[in-house]
GROMACS .gro file of C-alpha atoms in nm:
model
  357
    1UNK     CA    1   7.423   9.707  10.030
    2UNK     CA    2   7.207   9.529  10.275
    3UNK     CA    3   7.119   9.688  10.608
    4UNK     CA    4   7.393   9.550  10.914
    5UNK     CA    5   7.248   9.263  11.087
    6UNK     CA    6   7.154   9.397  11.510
    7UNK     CA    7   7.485   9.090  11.621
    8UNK     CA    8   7.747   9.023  11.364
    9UNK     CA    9   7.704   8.666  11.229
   10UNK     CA   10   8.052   8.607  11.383
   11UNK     CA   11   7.903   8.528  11.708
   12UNK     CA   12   7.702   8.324  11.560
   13UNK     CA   13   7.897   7.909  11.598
   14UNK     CA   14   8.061   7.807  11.261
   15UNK     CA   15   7.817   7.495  11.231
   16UNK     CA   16   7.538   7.755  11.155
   17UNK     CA   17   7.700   7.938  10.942
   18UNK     CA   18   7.763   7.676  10.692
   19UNK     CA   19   7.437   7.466  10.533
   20UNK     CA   20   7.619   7.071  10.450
   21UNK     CA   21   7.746   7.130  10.177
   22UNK     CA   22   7.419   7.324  10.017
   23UNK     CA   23   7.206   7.043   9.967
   24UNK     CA   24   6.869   7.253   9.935
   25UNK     CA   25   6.630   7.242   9.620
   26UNK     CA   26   6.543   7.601   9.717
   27UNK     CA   27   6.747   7.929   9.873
   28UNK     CA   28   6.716   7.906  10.237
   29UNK     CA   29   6.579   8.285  10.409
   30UNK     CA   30   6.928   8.249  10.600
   31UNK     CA   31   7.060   8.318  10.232
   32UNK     CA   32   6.784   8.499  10.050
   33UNK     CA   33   6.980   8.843   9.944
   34UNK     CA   34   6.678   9.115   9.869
   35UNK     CA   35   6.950   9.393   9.674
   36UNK     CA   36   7.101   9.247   9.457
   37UNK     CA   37   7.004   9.469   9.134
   38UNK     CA   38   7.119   9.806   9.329
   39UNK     CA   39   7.304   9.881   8.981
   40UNK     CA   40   7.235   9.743   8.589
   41UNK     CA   41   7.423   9.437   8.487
   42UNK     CA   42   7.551   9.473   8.133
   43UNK     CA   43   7.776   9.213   7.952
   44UNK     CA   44   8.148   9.219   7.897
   45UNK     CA   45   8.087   9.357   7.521
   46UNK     CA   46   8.264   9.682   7.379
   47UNK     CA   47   8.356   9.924   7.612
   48UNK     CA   48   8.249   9.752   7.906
   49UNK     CA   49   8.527   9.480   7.867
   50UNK     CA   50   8.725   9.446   8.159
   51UNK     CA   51   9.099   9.530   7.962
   52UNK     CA   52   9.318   9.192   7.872
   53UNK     CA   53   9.709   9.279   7.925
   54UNK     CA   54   9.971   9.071   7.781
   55UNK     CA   55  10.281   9.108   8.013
   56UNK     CA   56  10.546   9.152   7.744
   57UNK     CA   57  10.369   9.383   7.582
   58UNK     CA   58  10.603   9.657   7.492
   59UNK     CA   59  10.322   9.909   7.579
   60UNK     CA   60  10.271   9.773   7.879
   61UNK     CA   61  10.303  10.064   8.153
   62UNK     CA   62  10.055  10.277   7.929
   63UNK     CA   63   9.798   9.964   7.920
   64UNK     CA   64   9.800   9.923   8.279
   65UNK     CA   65   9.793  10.293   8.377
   66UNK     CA   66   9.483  10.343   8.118
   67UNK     CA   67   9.323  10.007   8.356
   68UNK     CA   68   9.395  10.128   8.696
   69UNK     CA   69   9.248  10.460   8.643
   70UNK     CA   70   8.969  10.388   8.412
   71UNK     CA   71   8.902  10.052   8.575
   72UNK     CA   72   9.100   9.959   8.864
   73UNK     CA   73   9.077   9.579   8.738
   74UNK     CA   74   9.246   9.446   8.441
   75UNK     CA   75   9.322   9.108   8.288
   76UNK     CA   76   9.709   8.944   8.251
   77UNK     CA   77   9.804   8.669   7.972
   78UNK     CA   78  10.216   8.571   7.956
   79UNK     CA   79  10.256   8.560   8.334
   80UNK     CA   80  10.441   8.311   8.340
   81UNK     CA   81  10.262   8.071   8.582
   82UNK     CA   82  10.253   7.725   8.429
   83UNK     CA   83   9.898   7.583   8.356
   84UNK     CA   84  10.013   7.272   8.529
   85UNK     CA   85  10.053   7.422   8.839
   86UNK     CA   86   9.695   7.589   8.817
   87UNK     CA   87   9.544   7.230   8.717
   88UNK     CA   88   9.731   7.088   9.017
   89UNK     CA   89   9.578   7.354   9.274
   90UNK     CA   90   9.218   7.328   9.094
   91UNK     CA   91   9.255   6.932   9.161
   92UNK     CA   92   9.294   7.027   9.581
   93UNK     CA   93   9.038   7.300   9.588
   94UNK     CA   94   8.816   7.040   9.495
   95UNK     CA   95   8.952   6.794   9.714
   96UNK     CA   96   8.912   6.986  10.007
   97UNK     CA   97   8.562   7.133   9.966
   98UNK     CA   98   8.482   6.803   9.862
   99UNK     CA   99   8.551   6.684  10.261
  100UNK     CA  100   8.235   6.658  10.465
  101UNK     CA  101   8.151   6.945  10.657
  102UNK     CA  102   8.243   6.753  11.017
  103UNK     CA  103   8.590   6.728  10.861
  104UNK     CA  104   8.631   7.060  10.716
  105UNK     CA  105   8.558   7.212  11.085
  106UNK     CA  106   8.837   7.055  11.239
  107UNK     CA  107   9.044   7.333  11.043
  108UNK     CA  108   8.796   7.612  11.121
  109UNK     CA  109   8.921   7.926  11.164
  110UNK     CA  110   8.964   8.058  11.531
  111UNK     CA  111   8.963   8.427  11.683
  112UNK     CA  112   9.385   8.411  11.712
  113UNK     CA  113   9.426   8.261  11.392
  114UNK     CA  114   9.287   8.455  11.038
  115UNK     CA  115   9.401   8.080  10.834
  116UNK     CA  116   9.142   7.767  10.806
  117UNK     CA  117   8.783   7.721  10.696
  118UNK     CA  118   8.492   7.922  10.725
  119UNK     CA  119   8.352   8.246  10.631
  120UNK     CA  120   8.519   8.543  10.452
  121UNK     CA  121   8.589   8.842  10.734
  122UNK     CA  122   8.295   9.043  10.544
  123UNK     CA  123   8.011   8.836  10.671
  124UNK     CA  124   7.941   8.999  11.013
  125UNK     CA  125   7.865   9.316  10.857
  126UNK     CA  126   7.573   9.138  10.672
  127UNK     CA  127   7.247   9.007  10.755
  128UNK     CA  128   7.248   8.761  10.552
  129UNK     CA  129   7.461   8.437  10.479
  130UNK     CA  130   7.682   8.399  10.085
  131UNK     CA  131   7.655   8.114   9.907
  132UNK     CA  132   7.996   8.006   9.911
  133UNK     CA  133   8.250   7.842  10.162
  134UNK     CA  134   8.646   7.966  10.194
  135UNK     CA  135   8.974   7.861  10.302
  136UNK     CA  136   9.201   8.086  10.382
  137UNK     CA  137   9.615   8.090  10.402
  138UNK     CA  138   9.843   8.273  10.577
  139UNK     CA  139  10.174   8.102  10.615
  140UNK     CA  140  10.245   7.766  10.613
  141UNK     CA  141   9.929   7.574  10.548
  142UNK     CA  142  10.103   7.237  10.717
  143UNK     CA  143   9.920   7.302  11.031
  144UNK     CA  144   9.540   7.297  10.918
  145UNK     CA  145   9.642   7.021  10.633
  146UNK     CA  146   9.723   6.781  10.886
  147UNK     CA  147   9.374   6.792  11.028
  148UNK     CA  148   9.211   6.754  10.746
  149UNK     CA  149   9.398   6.436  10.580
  150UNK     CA  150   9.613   6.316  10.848
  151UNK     CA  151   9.798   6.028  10.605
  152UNK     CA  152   9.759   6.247  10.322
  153UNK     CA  153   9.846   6.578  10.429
  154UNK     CA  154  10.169   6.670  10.193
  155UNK     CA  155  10.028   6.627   9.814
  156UNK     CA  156   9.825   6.988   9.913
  157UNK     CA  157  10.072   7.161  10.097
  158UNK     CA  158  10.334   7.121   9.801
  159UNK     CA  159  10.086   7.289   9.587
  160UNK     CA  160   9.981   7.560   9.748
  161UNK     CA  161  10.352   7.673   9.855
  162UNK     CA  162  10.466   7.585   9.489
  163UNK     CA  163  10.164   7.877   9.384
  164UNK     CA  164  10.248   8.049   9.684
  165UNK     CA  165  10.626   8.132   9.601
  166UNK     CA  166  10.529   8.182   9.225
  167UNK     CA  167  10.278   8.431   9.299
  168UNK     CA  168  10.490   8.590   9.550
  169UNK     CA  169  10.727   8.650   9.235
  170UNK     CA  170  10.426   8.774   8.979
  171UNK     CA  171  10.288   9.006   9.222
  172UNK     CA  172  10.611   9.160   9.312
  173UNK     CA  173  10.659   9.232   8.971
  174UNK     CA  174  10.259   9.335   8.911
  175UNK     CA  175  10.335   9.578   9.177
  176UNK     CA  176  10.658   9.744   9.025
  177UNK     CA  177  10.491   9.791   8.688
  178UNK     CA  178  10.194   9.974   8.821
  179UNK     CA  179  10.405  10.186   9.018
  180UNK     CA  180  10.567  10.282   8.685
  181UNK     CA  181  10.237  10.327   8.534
  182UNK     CA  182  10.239  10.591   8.789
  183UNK     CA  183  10.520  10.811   8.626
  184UNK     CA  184  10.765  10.692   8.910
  185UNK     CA  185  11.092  10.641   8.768
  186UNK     CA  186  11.280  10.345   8.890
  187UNK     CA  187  11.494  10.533   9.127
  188UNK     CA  188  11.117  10.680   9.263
  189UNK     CA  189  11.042  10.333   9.353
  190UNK     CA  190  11.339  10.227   9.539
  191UNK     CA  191  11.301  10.515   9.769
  192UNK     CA  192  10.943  10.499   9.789
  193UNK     CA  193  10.787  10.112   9.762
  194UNK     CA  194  10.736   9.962  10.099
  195UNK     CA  195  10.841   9.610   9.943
  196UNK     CA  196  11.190   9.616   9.802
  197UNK     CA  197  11.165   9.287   9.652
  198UNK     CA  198  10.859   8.919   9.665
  199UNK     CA  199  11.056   8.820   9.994
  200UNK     CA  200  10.913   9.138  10.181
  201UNK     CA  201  10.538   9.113  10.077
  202UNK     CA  202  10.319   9.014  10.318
  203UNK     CA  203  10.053   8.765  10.144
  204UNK     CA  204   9.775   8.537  10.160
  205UNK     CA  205   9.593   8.286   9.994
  206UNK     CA  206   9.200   8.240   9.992
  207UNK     CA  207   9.055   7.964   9.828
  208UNK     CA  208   8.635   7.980   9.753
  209UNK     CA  209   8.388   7.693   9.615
  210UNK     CA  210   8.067   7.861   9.505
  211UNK     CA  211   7.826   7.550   9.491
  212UNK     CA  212   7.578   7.541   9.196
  213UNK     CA  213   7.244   7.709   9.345
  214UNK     CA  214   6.877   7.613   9.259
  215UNK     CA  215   6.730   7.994   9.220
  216UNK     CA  216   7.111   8.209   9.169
  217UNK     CA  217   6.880   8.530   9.142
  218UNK     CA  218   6.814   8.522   9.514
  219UNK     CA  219   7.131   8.447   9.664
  220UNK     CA  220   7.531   8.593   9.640
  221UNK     CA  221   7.845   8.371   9.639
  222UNK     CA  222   8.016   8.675   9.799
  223UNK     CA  223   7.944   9.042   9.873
  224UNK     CA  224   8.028   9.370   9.725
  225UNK     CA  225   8.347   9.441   9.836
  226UNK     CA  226   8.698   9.618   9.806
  227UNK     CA  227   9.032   9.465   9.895
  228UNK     CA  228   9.230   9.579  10.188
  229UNK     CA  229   9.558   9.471  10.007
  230UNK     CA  230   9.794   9.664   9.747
  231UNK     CA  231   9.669   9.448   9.460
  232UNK     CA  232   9.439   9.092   9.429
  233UNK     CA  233   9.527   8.877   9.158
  234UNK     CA  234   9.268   8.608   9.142
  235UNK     CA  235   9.228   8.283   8.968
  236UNK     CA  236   8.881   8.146   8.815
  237UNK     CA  237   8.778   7.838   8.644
  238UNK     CA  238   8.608   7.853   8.370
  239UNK     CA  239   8.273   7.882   8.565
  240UNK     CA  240   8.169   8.287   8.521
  241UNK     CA  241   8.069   8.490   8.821
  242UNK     CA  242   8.301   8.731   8.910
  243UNK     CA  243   8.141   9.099   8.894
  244UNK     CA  244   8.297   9.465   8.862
  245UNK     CA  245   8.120   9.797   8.956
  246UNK     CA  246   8.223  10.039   8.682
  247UNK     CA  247   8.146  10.428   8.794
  248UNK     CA  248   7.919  10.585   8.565
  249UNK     CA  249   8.119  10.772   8.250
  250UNK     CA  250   7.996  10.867   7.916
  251UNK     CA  251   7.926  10.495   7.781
  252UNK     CA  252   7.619  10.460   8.040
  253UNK     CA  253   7.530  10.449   8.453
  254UNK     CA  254   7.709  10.271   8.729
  255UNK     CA  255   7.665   9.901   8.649
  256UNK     CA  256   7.800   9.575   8.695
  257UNK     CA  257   8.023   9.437   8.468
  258UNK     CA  258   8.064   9.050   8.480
  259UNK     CA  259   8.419   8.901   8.422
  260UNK     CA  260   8.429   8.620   8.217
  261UNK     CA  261   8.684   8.360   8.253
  262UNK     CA  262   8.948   8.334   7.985
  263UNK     CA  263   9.200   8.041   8.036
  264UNK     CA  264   9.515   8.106   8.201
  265UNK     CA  265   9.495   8.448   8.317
  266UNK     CA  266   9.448   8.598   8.606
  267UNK     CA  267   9.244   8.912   8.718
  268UNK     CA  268   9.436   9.166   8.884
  269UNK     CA  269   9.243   9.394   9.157
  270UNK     CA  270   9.335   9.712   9.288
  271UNK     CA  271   9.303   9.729   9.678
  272UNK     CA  272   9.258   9.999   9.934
  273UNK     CA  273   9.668  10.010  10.014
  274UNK     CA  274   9.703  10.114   9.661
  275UNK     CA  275   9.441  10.383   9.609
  276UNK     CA  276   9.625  10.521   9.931
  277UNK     CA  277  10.010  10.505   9.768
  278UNK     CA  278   9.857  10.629   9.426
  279UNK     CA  279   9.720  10.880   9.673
  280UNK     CA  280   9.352  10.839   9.515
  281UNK     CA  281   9.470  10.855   9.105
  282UNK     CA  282   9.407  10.468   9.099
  283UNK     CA  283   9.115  10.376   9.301
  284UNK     CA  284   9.034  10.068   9.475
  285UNK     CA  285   8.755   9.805   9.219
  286UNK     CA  286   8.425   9.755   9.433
  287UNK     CA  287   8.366   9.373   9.258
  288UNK     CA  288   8.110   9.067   9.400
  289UNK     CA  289   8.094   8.688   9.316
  290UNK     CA  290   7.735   8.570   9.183
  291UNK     CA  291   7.674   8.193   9.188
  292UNK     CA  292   7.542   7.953   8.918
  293UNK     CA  293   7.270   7.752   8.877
  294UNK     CA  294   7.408   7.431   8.721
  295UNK     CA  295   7.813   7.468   8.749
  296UNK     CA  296   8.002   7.459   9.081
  297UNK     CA  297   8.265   7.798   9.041
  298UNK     CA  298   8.614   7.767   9.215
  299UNK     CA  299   8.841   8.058   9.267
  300UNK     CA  300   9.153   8.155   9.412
  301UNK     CA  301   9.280   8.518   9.545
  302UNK     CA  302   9.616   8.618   9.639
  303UNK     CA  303   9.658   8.927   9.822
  304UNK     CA  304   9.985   9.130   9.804
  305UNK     CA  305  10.020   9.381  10.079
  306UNK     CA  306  10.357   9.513  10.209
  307UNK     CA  307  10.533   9.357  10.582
  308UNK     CA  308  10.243   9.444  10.817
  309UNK     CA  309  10.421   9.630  11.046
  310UNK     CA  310  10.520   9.910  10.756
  311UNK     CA  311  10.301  10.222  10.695
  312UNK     CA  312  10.203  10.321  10.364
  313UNK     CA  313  10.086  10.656  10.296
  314UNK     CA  314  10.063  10.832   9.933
  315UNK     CA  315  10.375  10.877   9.777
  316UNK     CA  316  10.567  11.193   9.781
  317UNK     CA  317  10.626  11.230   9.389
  318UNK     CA  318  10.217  11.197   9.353
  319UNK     CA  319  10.147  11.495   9.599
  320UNK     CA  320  10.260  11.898   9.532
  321UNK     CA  321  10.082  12.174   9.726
  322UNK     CA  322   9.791  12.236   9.510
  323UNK     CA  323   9.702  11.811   9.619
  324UNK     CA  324   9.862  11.698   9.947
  325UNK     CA  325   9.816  11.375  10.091
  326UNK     CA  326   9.486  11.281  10.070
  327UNK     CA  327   9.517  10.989  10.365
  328UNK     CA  328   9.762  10.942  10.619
  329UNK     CA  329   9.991  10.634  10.652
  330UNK     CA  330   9.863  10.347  10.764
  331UNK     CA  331   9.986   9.941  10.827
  332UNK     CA  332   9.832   9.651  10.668
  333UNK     CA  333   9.734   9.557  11.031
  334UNK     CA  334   9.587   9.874  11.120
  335UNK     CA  335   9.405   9.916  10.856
  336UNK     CA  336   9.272   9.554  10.875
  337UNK     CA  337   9.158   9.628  11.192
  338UNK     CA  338   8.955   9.950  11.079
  339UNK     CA  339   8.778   9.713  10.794
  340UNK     CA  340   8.688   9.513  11.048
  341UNK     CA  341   8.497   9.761  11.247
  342UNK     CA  342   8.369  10.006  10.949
  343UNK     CA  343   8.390   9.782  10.690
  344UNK     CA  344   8.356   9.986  10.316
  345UNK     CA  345   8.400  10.313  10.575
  346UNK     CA  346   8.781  10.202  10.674
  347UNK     CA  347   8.863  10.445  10.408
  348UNK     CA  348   8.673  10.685  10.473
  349UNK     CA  349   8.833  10.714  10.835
  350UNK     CA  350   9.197  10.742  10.705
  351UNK     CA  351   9.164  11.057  10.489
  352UNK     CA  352   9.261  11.421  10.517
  353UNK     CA  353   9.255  11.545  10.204
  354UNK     CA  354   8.990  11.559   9.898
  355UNK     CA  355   9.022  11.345   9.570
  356UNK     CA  356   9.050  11.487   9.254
  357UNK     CA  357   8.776  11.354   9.038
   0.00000   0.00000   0.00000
């Protein structure tokens, strides 16, 4: 990863941060990334194909058990969110990012408030600028809607909560089939899932326009990176750019795995919050967004996390006293807080146990 700037960009004012909407015929230095092939990138071919799940596949808790520990990442087809709806929120992405960038700041994002436009949390711990921009959702997104398209406000803020409840609904249910993939029994999950059904998870929605770039090789739409949440299910057109670090195994190194869009699926991440439940057995995915050269990439990530004032520490069913706890409970908002001081190190900080490899 590349070295921590001396001052985190975040002090930095948001009209620096953001070039107008990347007009440049070359990468900027403010965006010139030197790292970037730290690892082999390998195509999605054979074995290094990121897994495809169909959701009503009667195999189902095996599939996703053999992704979350092999992987971490997996695919999902029969989800049952309606292409419509994902044609409706692709049509607003663009509208939005489309705004000029004097517009777009009058919903920037401000210290007391995580929602609006601007960069992704990750960029003060690098010295260097992504190629992207982001919008990000928590809650109602009436307020920063209305200063964006004052007349015009309530076309986007029907989509996003129509996606909002849906997802709320498909990542409830994501989250009580990996738990099963677990060898918890139903009964195991009652007593030990911090969300008992979609209307307790705690959830946000982050919307990203990766511009086309004139030299890709030099520049990243967005950062290595793990999620903080339980699980990321993310939405791409049918622009490629998403990447996956695969640990090395007996098929080859460590290397980066690209995930190519396939229409109407999603891609399902796991986060920090569920390495810690799974008490380390399924591991957080370390993934990064590469831009394009000719084709502007859109994508959308929903986080699922449990109500933020709930610890979650490994389950009891996945410890016995040969393997204890390997990290102590935590909240959502704690451990935000640690990520935003240690970054890929948050953790790091939280255990007191060792992993089983």
């Amino acid at each position: 990863m590349p070295s921590l700037p001396e001052k985190p960009l975040s002090n930095v004012p948001l009209q620096l941060h953001q070039p107008k909407n990347f007009q440049f015929d070359s990468v900027p230095e403010s965006h010139a990334w030197l790292d970037l092939h730290d690892h082999p990138i390998v195509d999605p071919i054979g074995p290094d194909t990121v897994p495809l799940i169909d959701l009503t596949d009667p195999k189902l808790t095996a599939k996703i058990s053999k992704a979350c520990e092999e992987w971490g990442v997996f695919q999902i087809t029969r989800h049952g969110i309606q292409p419509d709806l994902l044609t409706r929120l692709e049509e607003q992405i663009h509208r939005i990012f489309a705004l000029p960038a004097d517009r777009k700041l009058k919903a920037a994002k401000s210290p007391s408030d995580v929602s609006g436009y601007g960069l992704v949390p990750i960029s003060s711990f690098f010295s260097k600028l992504m190629w992207s921009e982001g919008f990000t959702i928590s809650g109602s997104p009436l307020h920063h809607a209305q200063k964006l398209w004052p007349d015009d406000y309530s076309s986007f803020c029907d989509v996003v909560e129509e996606f909002d409840n849906v997802m709320r609904q498909l990542g409830n249910k994501l989250l009580h089939k990996i738990l099963l993939s677990l060898g918890l029994s139903k009964d195991d999950i009652i007593r030990a899932c911090p969300v008992r059904d979609w209307h307790d998870m705690s959830a946000a929605v982050q919307l990203n326009s990766y511009p086309p770039c004139p030299d890709p090789d030099r520049t990243i739409g967005l950062a290595a990176h793990t999620d903080s949440s339980f699980l990321t299910l993310l939405y791409q057109n049918s622009v490629s750019g998403l990447q996956v670090l695969r640990p090395k195994d007996h098929t080859g190194p460590m290397r980066w795995v690209t995930v190519p869009p396939v229409p109407n699926t999603f891609t399902v991440n796991i986060g920090d919050l569920m390495h810690v439940l799974s008490n380390g057995r399924f591991r957080s995915v370390m993934h990064r967004a590469m831009v394009n050269p000719a084709k502007h990439r859109i994508s959308v990530g929903f986080f699922c996390g449990p109500p933020m004032d709930v610890k979650v520490g490994p389950i009891n069913k996945l410890t016995w006293p040969e393997r204890g706890p390997v990290y102590r409970p935590v909240t959502w908002q704690e451990y935000q807080r640690l990520r935003r001081k240690l970054f890929d190190k948050a953790l790091e900080a939280i255990k007191i146990g060792e992993e089983i490899a």
